[in-house]
C-alpha positions as MATLAB code, in Angstrom:
seq = 'MASTRFSEFVKLCKLVESTSSRNEKIVLIASFLEKLQACEAGVAVRFLVGEIFPEYSDRSLNVGWVLFSRVLGGLRARQERLLEAEPTLLEVYSRLEKIASSSSRRRKEALLTSLLDTLSGEEVEYLARILFGEVRIGAAKGIVMEAIAKAAGCSLEEVKRAYMFLSDLGDVAEVALEKGRGGLRRVNLELFKPVKPMLAEMCYDLREALREHGGVTAFEWKYDGVRVQIHVRGGKVRIFTRRLSDVTSSLPDVVGELRSWLRADSAVLDGEVIGVVKGRPVPFQHLMRRIRRQDVRALLRKIPLKLQLFDLLYLNGRVLVDEPYSRRRELLEGVIGLGELLARRLVTGNVSEAESFLKRALEAGHEGLMAKRLDGNYEPGHRGKKWLKIKPYESIDCVIVGAEWGHGRREGWLSDYYLAVRDEETGEYLVVGKTFKGLTDEEFKLMTRRLLELTVRRERRVVWVKPSIVVEVAYNEIQRSPRYKSGLALRFARITRIRWDKKPEEATSIQELRRRFERQFRFKAELDVI';
ca = [
      12.041 -220.608   -5.577;
      10.101 -222.525   -2.904;
       8.135 -220.562   -0.331;
       9.787 -220.246    3.076;
       8.001 -221.814    6.050;
       7.435 -219.773    9.169;
       9.100 -222.621   11.080;
      12.331 -221.910    9.168;
      12.198 -218.289   10.296;
      11.747 -219.452   13.903;
      14.816 -221.695   13.547;
      16.793 -218.622   12.452;
      15.561 -216.689   15.502;
      16.720 -219.495   17.805;
      20.156 -219.591   16.187;
      20.577 -215.814   16.400;
      19.402 -215.810   19.996;
      21.855 -218.555   20.955;
      24.980 -216.672   19.857;
      26.501 -213.621   21.504;
      28.784 -212.882   18.553;
      27.669 -209.842   16.565;
      29.479 -211.050   13.439;
      27.923 -214.505   13.686;
      24.458 -212.964   14.035;
      25.089 -210.960   10.866;
      26.265 -214.039    8.957;
      23.257 -216.113   10.083;
      20.720 -213.441    9.092;
      22.473 -212.666    5.789;
      22.596 -216.365    4.825;
      18.876 -216.667    5.568;
      17.968 -213.549    3.565;
      19.964 -214.725    0.553;
      17.619 -217.720    0.181;
      14.405 -215.683    0.252;
      12.245 -214.044   -2.351;
      12.412 -210.258   -2.089;
       8.876 -210.002   -0.669;
       9.697 -212.661    1.941;
      12.847 -210.773    2.930;
      10.798 -207.669    3.685;
       8.524 -209.596    6.046;
      11.408 -211.462    7.683;
      13.329 -208.261    8.381;
      10.312 -206.545    9.948;
       9.638 -209.586   12.131;
      13.276 -209.704   13.250;
      13.145 -206.148   14.591;
       9.740 -206.621   16.224;
       7.575 -204.917   13.625;
       4.718 -206.266   11.546;
       3.801 -203.588    9.051;
       5.991 -200.961    7.362;
       7.020 -198.157    9.708;
       5.136 -195.574    7.635;
       1.921 -197.621    7.689;
      -1.024 -196.584    9.845;
      -2.128 -200.219   10.138;
      -2.256 -201.687   13.630;
      -3.032 -205.222   14.759;
      -5.003 -204.048   17.834;
      -4.554 -207.398   19.546;
      -3.819 -207.098   23.246;
      -2.338 -209.636   25.610;
      -5.771 -210.452   27.099;
      -7.181 -211.467   23.719;
      -4.034 -213.377   22.781;
      -4.032 -215.264   26.100;
      -7.712 -216.165   25.783;
      -7.162 -217.609   22.299;
      -4.073 -219.499   23.430;
      -5.882 -220.860   26.498;
      -8.724 -222.112   24.327;
      -6.330 -223.968   22.053;
      -4.555 -225.627   24.987;
      -7.860 -226.674   26.529;
      -8.974 -228.314   23.292;
      -5.645 -230.136   22.893;
      -6.262 -230.668   19.194;
      -4.402 -229.350   16.224;
      -5.446 -228.750   12.662;
      -3.823 -231.116   10.217;
      -3.398 -228.563    7.435;
       0.078 -227.776    6.095;
       2.213 -225.498    8.269;
       2.032 -221.893    7.069;
       4.678 -220.045    5.111;
       6.198 -216.769    6.225;
       3.992 -214.875    3.762;
       0.866 -216.745    4.857;
       1.456 -215.727    8.474;
       1.900 -212.126    7.344;
      -1.252 -212.294    5.218;
      -3.291 -213.528    8.178;
      -1.922 -210.740   10.339;
      -3.011 -208.255    7.660;
      -6.537 -209.697    7.816;
      -6.572 -209.391   11.603;
      -5.463 -205.751   11.341;
      -8.122 -204.923    8.756;
     -10.951 -206.450   10.801;
     -12.943 -204.044   12.961;
     -14.805 -206.827   14.767;
     -13.242 -208.155   17.969;
     -14.971 -211.492   17.450;
     -13.605 -211.702   13.914;
     -10.107 -210.847   15.139;
     -10.329 -213.629   17.709;
     -11.472 -216.148   15.080;
      -8.652 -215.184   12.705;
      -6.049 -215.346   15.462;
      -7.372 -218.740   16.571;
      -7.106 -220.016   13.015;
      -3.513 -218.786   12.763;
      -2.274 -220.111   16.116;
      -3.911 -223.454   15.445;
      -1.443 -224.056   12.596;
       1.658 -223.314   14.690;
       3.713 -225.356   17.114;
       4.179 -224.158   20.685;
       7.626 -222.830   19.854;
       6.312 -220.980   16.817;
       3.508 -219.455   18.884;
       6.093 -218.187   21.370;
       8.092 -216.360   18.694;
       4.966 -215.014   17.019;
       3.906 -213.581   20.385;
       7.303 -211.914   20.723;
       6.832 -210.317   17.306;
       3.275 -209.174   17.997;
       4.229 -207.483   21.246;
       7.521 -205.974   20.106;
       9.606 -208.170   22.398;
      11.586 -210.352   19.981;
      14.707 -210.136   22.206;
      17.090 -212.212   20.114;
      19.799 -209.553   19.899;
      18.996 -208.549   16.321;
      18.954 -204.769   16.655;
      18.402 -202.669   13.544;
      22.126 -202.018   13.177;
      22.836 -205.760   12.959;
      19.979 -206.334   10.512;
      21.228 -203.470    8.316;
      24.669 -205.061    8.156;
      23.071 -208.413    7.285;
      21.101 -206.815    4.433;
      24.301 -205.249    3.106;
      26.119 -208.589    3.264;
      23.265 -210.489    1.591;
      22.946 -207.934   -1.232;
      26.686 -207.387   -1.745;
      26.576 -203.658   -1.028;
      27.939 -201.305    1.600;
      26.362 -200.512    4.947;
      26.309 -196.820    3.991;
      24.232 -197.636    0.901;
      21.736 -199.513    3.070;
      21.581 -196.647    5.582;
      21.001 -194.059    2.867;
      18.192 -196.112    1.319;
      16.627 -196.490    4.766;
      16.632 -192.692    5.159;
      14.340 -192.365    2.151;
      12.259 -195.556    2.350;
      11.646 -195.206    6.100;
      11.162 -198.953    6.497;
      13.826 -201.632    6.852;
      11.610 -204.243    5.211;
      11.320 -202.118    2.076;
      15.097 -201.667    2.082;
      15.573 -205.450    2.199;
      13.165 -205.949   -0.715;
      14.954 -203.400   -2.904;
      18.407 -204.693   -1.949;
      17.640 -208.343   -2.721;
      15.579 -207.701   -5.841;
      17.555 -204.866   -7.464;
      20.931 -205.054   -5.743;
      23.388 -202.225   -5.224;
      22.137 -200.321   -8.279;
      18.596 -200.379   -6.947;
      19.668 -199.102   -3.552;
      21.674 -196.287   -5.090;
      18.647 -195.158   -7.100;
      16.491 -194.803   -3.981;
      15.782 -191.145   -3.314;
      13.180 -188.809   -1.902;
       9.865 -189.001   -3.771;
       6.834 -186.753   -3.603;
       4.029 -188.012   -1.335;
       6.275 -190.687    0.197;
       7.216 -189.136    3.558;
      10.672 -189.604    5.039;
      11.631 -189.530    8.696;
      12.558 -186.037    9.853;
      16.117 -185.053   10.702;
      16.627 -184.917   14.464;
      18.796 -182.932   16.842;
      21.077 -183.770   19.734;
      20.748 -182.026   23.071;
      23.138 -179.149   23.702;
      23.805 -177.650   27.106;
      24.592 -174.010   26.322;
      24.956 -171.494   23.531;
      28.755 -171.405   23.657;
      28.911 -175.155   23.191;
      26.665 -174.892   20.116;
      28.909 -172.212   18.586;
      32.041 -174.282   19.276;
      30.469 -177.380   17.760;
      29.503 -175.471   14.603;
      32.811 -173.746   14.028;
      32.132 -170.383   15.669;
      29.038 -169.338   13.684;
      25.672 -171.042   13.495;
      22.029 -170.453   12.626;
      19.805 -170.202   15.708;
      16.075 -170.796   15.208;
      13.238 -170.582   17.694;
      12.319 -174.051   18.947;
       8.544 -174.334   18.743;
       6.395 -176.500   21.006;
       4.162 -177.945   18.329;
       3.651 -180.834   15.929;
       6.470 -181.577   13.516;
       5.103 -181.810    9.976;
       6.422 -182.648    6.544;
       4.393 -181.159    3.698;
       4.382 -182.540    0.148;
       2.980 -180.337   -2.605;
       2.477 -180.755   -6.345;
       0.124 -178.483   -8.223;
      -3.048 -178.257   -6.184;
      -2.369 -181.447   -4.229;
      -1.139 -181.030   -0.640;
      -0.426 -183.804    1.863;
       0.741 -183.253    5.445;
       2.549 -185.987    7.395;
       3.589 -186.175   11.049;
       7.019 -187.258   12.291;
       5.508 -190.771   12.574;
       4.694 -190.531    8.836;
       0.915 -190.485    9.395;
      -1.196 -188.481    6.945;
      -3.045 -185.774    8.916;
      -4.043 -183.553    5.976;
      -7.753 -183.787    6.766;
      -7.122 -182.546   10.317;
      -5.325 -179.404    9.146;
      -7.460 -177.655    6.518;
      -6.389 -174.215    7.729;
      -2.713 -175.129    7.335;
      -3.356 -176.376    3.800;
      -5.097 -173.110    2.939;
      -2.353 -171.010    4.494;
       0.361 -172.838    2.576;
      -1.437 -172.522   -0.751;
      -1.715 -168.773   -0.307;
       2.037 -168.347    0.331;
       3.869 -171.054   -1.633;
       5.409 -170.066   -4.948;
       6.482 -173.423   -6.386;
       5.072 -176.127   -8.657;
       6.245 -178.910   -6.337;
       7.983 -179.003   -2.973;
       8.620 -180.942    0.223;
       8.801 -178.678    3.282;
       9.764 -179.336    6.887;
       8.245 -177.375    9.720;
       6.175 -177.193   12.860;
       2.473 -176.535   13.399;
       1.723 -174.575   16.559;
      -1.558 -173.570   18.126;
      -1.973 -169.885   18.891;
      -4.594 -168.308   21.147;
      -4.503 -164.555   21.853;
      -1.060 -164.352   20.336;
       0.437 -167.041   22.594;
       1.304 -170.672   21.734;
      -0.948 -173.280   23.351;
       0.467 -176.319   25.193;
       1.523 -179.208   22.979;
      -0.975 -181.601   24.599;
      -3.915 -179.378   23.619;
      -2.623 -179.226   20.077;
      -2.286 -183.029   19.814;
      -5.874 -183.443   20.984;
      -6.990 -181.273   18.107;
      -4.921 -183.216   15.597;
      -6.571 -186.466   16.721;
     -10.124 -185.147   16.914;
     -12.625 -185.541   14.094;
     -14.685 -182.365   14.635;
     -11.872 -180.257   13.206;
     -13.945 -177.427   11.801;
     -15.585 -176.687   15.148;
     -12.193 -176.522   16.837;
     -10.630 -174.124   14.332;
     -12.076 -171.157   16.183;
     -10.824 -172.447   19.562;
      -7.278 -173.346   18.547;
      -6.242 -171.658   15.293;
      -3.042 -173.105   13.883;
       0.051 -171.416   12.602;
       2.625 -173.003   10.314;
       6.323 -172.323   10.908;
       8.585 -173.613    8.134;
      12.317 -174.098    8.557;
      13.560 -176.417    5.800;
      13.110 -177.382    2.164;
      13.906 -180.934    1.026;
      12.630 -180.884   -2.554;
      11.841 -178.145   -5.049;
      10.400 -178.370   -8.567;
      11.772 -181.841   -9.292;
      15.109 -181.418   -7.520;
      16.059 -183.240   -4.299;
      17.871 -180.860   -1.931;
      18.907 -183.062    0.995;
      22.595 -182.974   -0.012;
      22.616 -179.183   -0.286;
      23.991 -177.237    2.718;
      21.486 -175.836    5.200;
      22.352 -172.256    4.198;
      21.360 -172.961    0.575;
      18.168 -174.792    1.554;
      17.132 -171.863    3.745;
      17.831 -169.419    0.923;
      15.632 -171.449   -1.440;
      12.927 -171.727    1.241;
      12.848 -167.954    1.595;
      12.532 -167.723   -2.184;
       9.392 -169.882   -2.336;
       7.788 -168.733    0.949;
       9.072 -165.181    1.307;
      10.172 -163.550    4.546;
       6.671 -163.455    6.035;
       4.959 -165.081    8.979;
       5.334 -168.691    7.799;
       9.104 -168.626    8.134;
      10.668 -169.755   11.427;
      12.467 -166.976   13.320;
      16.225 -167.195   12.775;
      19.485 -165.505   13.757;
      22.849 -166.302   12.161;
      25.601 -165.242   14.529;
      28.819 -166.075   16.290;
      28.129 -163.628   19.107;
      27.064 -165.197   22.412;
      25.323 -162.034   23.657;
      23.209 -161.821   20.512;
      22.317 -165.506   20.872;
      21.366 -165.026   24.533;
      19.041 -162.152   23.624;
      17.506 -164.270   20.871;
      16.920 -167.145   23.333;
      15.326 -164.745   25.825;
      12.900 -163.472   23.168;
      11.958 -167.055   22.236;
      11.200 -167.960   25.864;
       9.260 -164.742   26.464;
       7.156 -165.541   23.389;
       6.204 -168.863   24.997;
       8.460 -171.189   23.005;
      10.755 -173.986   24.206;
      14.195 -172.614   23.423;
      16.440 -172.606   20.368;
      17.704 -174.894   17.628;
      21.249 -174.437   16.345;
      21.870 -175.571   12.761;
      25.247 -175.944   11.130;
      25.349 -173.708    8.055;
      27.135 -176.263    5.858;
      25.144 -179.259    7.124;
      23.163 -181.481    4.773;
      19.723 -182.892    5.625;
      19.843 -186.473    6.926;
      16.335 -187.994    7.183;
      15.821 -189.979   10.366;
      19.310 -189.232   11.648;
      20.106 -187.617   14.986;
      23.412 -185.780   15.078;
      25.307 -182.634   15.972;
      24.542 -180.807   12.730;
      21.338 -179.839   14.535;
      21.405 -179.053   18.265;
      18.509 -178.243   20.589;
      18.963 -175.869   23.496;
      16.386 -175.884   26.318;
      16.469 -174.088   29.665;
      15.651 -177.285   31.611;
      16.825 -180.905   31.545;
      14.464 -183.415   29.982;
      14.617 -186.663   28.038;
      12.175 -188.790   26.057;
      11.340 -192.077   27.791;
       9.230 -195.078   26.801;
       6.688 -196.493   29.231;
       7.366 -200.230   29.614;
       5.177 -200.914   32.631;
       2.772 -199.366   35.115;
       1.345 -200.033   38.561;
      -2.243 -199.627   39.649;
      -2.678 -196.450   41.665;
      -3.785 -195.905   45.257;
      -6.169 -193.432   46.859;
      -7.364 -190.825   44.380;
      -5.636 -192.754   41.572;
      -7.346 -196.052   42.458;
      -8.464 -197.829   39.275;
      -5.896 -196.124   37.051;
      -2.521 -197.324   35.831;
      -0.673 -194.294   37.111;
       2.814 -195.170   38.377;
       4.884 -195.556   35.225;
       8.138 -197.413   34.604;
      10.269 -195.153   32.412;
      12.846 -196.631   30.049;
      15.459 -195.443   27.568;
      16.757 -197.372   24.562;
      20.090 -199.131   24.194;
      21.312 -198.186   20.707;
      23.435 -201.335   20.463;
      20.882 -203.987   21.451;
      17.524 -202.246   20.953;
      16.574 -203.137   24.538;
      14.580 -200.707   26.661;
      16.198 -200.155   30.066;
      14.270 -198.798   33.041;
      15.716 -195.601   34.551;
      12.969 -194.649   36.981;
       9.300 -194.456   37.935;
       6.869 -191.581   38.295;
       3.196 -190.833   38.796;
       3.652 -187.070   38.482;
       2.708 -184.758   35.654;
      -0.528 -186.032   34.098;
      -4.090 -184.791   34.465;
      -6.955 -187.077   35.500;
      -8.127 -187.269   31.900;
      -4.637 -188.254   30.775;
      -4.460 -190.940   33.497;
      -7.722 -192.408   32.178;
      -6.558 -192.285   28.568;
      -3.174 -193.784   29.478;
      -4.845 -196.617   31.411;
      -6.970 -197.609   28.411;
      -4.007 -197.482   26.061;
      -1.626 -199.398   28.330;
      -4.165 -202.186   28.888;
      -4.323 -202.619   25.116;
      -0.527 -202.934   25.052;
      -0.246 -205.433   27.937;
       2.228 -208.295   27.479;
       2.221 -209.750   31.020;
       1.102 -209.021   34.583;
       2.899 -209.377   37.921;
       0.658 -208.635   40.907;
      -0.021 -204.874   40.707;
       2.348 -204.319   37.782;
       1.225 -204.397   34.157;
       4.149 -204.761   31.719;
       3.456 -203.381   28.263;
       4.811 -203.318   24.747;
       7.202 -200.351   24.414;
       5.051 -197.946   22.440;
       4.147 -194.743   24.317;
       6.788 -192.004   24.529;
       6.694 -189.339   27.233;
       8.884 -186.310   27.786;
      10.311 -186.461   31.299;
      11.858 -183.607   33.252;
      14.228 -184.454   36.093;
      16.485 -182.794   38.647;
      19.436 -185.150   38.580;
      20.777 -188.459   37.220;
      22.001 -190.886   39.875;
      23.741 -194.259   39.922;
      21.297 -197.066   40.669;
      22.010 -200.694   41.630;
      18.268 -201.310   41.397;
      17.983 -200.973   37.640;
      19.842 -202.913   34.951;
      20.606 -199.569   33.268;
      22.686 -198.565   36.295;
      21.106 -195.107   36.309;
      18.001 -193.501   37.766;
      16.254 -190.162   37.278;
      15.758 -188.160   40.486;
      12.416 -186.333   40.890;
      11.202 -187.478   37.474;
       7.942 -185.955   36.240;
       6.140 -186.286   32.917;
       5.823 -182.957   31.126;
       3.876 -184.252   28.134;
       2.869 -187.378   26.247;
       4.643 -187.550   22.885;
       1.992 -189.245   20.749;
       3.937 -188.004   17.714;
       7.087 -189.996   18.543;
       7.970 -193.642   18.031;
       9.736 -195.596   20.795;
      12.965 -195.832   18.796;
      13.121 -192.025   18.918;
      13.452 -192.094   22.696;
      16.637 -190.953   24.401;
      19.362 -193.619   24.394;
      21.107 -195.036   27.452;
      24.343 -193.893   25.803;
      23.100 -190.273   25.824;
      21.938 -190.582   29.425;
      25.382 -191.868   30.446;
      27.000 -188.900   28.724;
      24.712 -186.555   30.649;
      25.550 -188.317   33.898;
      29.292 -188.011   33.279;
      28.970 -184.327   32.446;
      26.893 -183.765   35.573;
      29.417 -185.719   37.688;
      32.354 -183.692   36.405;
      30.489 -180.471   37.177;
      29.766 -181.620   40.725;
      33.389 -182.595   41.246;
      34.422 -179.061   40.313;
      31.964 -177.643   42.871;
      33.317 -179.945   45.569;
      36.841 -178.705   44.881;
      35.673 -175.123   45.146;
];
């Protein structure tokens, strides 16, 4: 099979972009994938959804818009082109890998120059879209999943299940096209290959949670910490964050604590790491600083960590994700015991008992409660009503897509942030407000450095950036807004914390925000009547 040229991939992007028909997009992508080698399909799929490396990879290109523009400007000024053969899809990917692995800025610039010099202007445009996560051809992950299913002759559900365990759509495409339906069906959870954690939907009160779960549910304390997934076999322990990064070396005390409690040959556990000082949990931001710092040992005395486990995905060779929550919890108690590592829990159908349990959680310094359906299975990477989160204040997760230079005391910092939520259908990030409130001076400085690295274009005082940084935003009200394409705006928005542990696709959706607005509107209408 002949190697596929990058120019052929760009032609596909143009065709997909030119049609508004979802079904036609699926057919175009599926027909293209069918002609590829499995390894090419993996690269093509990642590029289509605006990614370069597998989602679980820690590799980063670290090429900002300033560097890219300088290289591109140099090529235009020279007005010469290399006469070598145009690159294949895999050759472009290989060069991007080399750029990512280079620690020298000068070397990165030379490699990028060499790559862009082999591309046409149109190809450079689409490569730039890929590099900065702004492909914008209407090929959201849902469409690409359906195209993979069509190309491989399997069902969409089989593709979705494989994605739960592989945690990367490119890997799913490779398996589907190389091994077909049988290969996809054999995909399962494996030790030391982290999967995306199961996620929860927001719930507005305890009664609603009980109704949703059939009258009885399991309430757990909701901890303000770092979500971790721990893989264990024999003496080997690896700890991964919700972004699938390996942080084992940053958590030696957690590793030691787990080894002293765990009674199993092999296991995959889900839980939260919280910092505790004088018996009280420390703010999430302080904890994340410790996770990212290198001088871990020196910080152990300042912020000792405590592990709180609440789920078990794998035990002694057996995958448990299809078991009901009640059974998984029972097995977790069997291998951990009922001691201090186990998350606090109350199984009840009584609202008063649940209210008392919530009060104790808040008084202990935690965020609120989780409600977990007793017969619910574990769905990696999926957000649904089998798990519900109950907080005493309204907040959402937004992605920063732009920022303005500050005035006065904030002069020299990017400090007025454009907040966006994600459209589940198109993958587009839609602005729902701006805020400069909530961050410390140190966080403003850190955010400025990071946003400048993510710059994709500038408009006067506004710097537009690749959607990458997630922030938790508290607000007082959701309003209609003719100003924003989303049609909604957050009133009195303020950042409560930077979610370095979350990916942009984990942000709140515009669909969820609309549901919140409608609920809020109905409530107000009732007050007006009264």
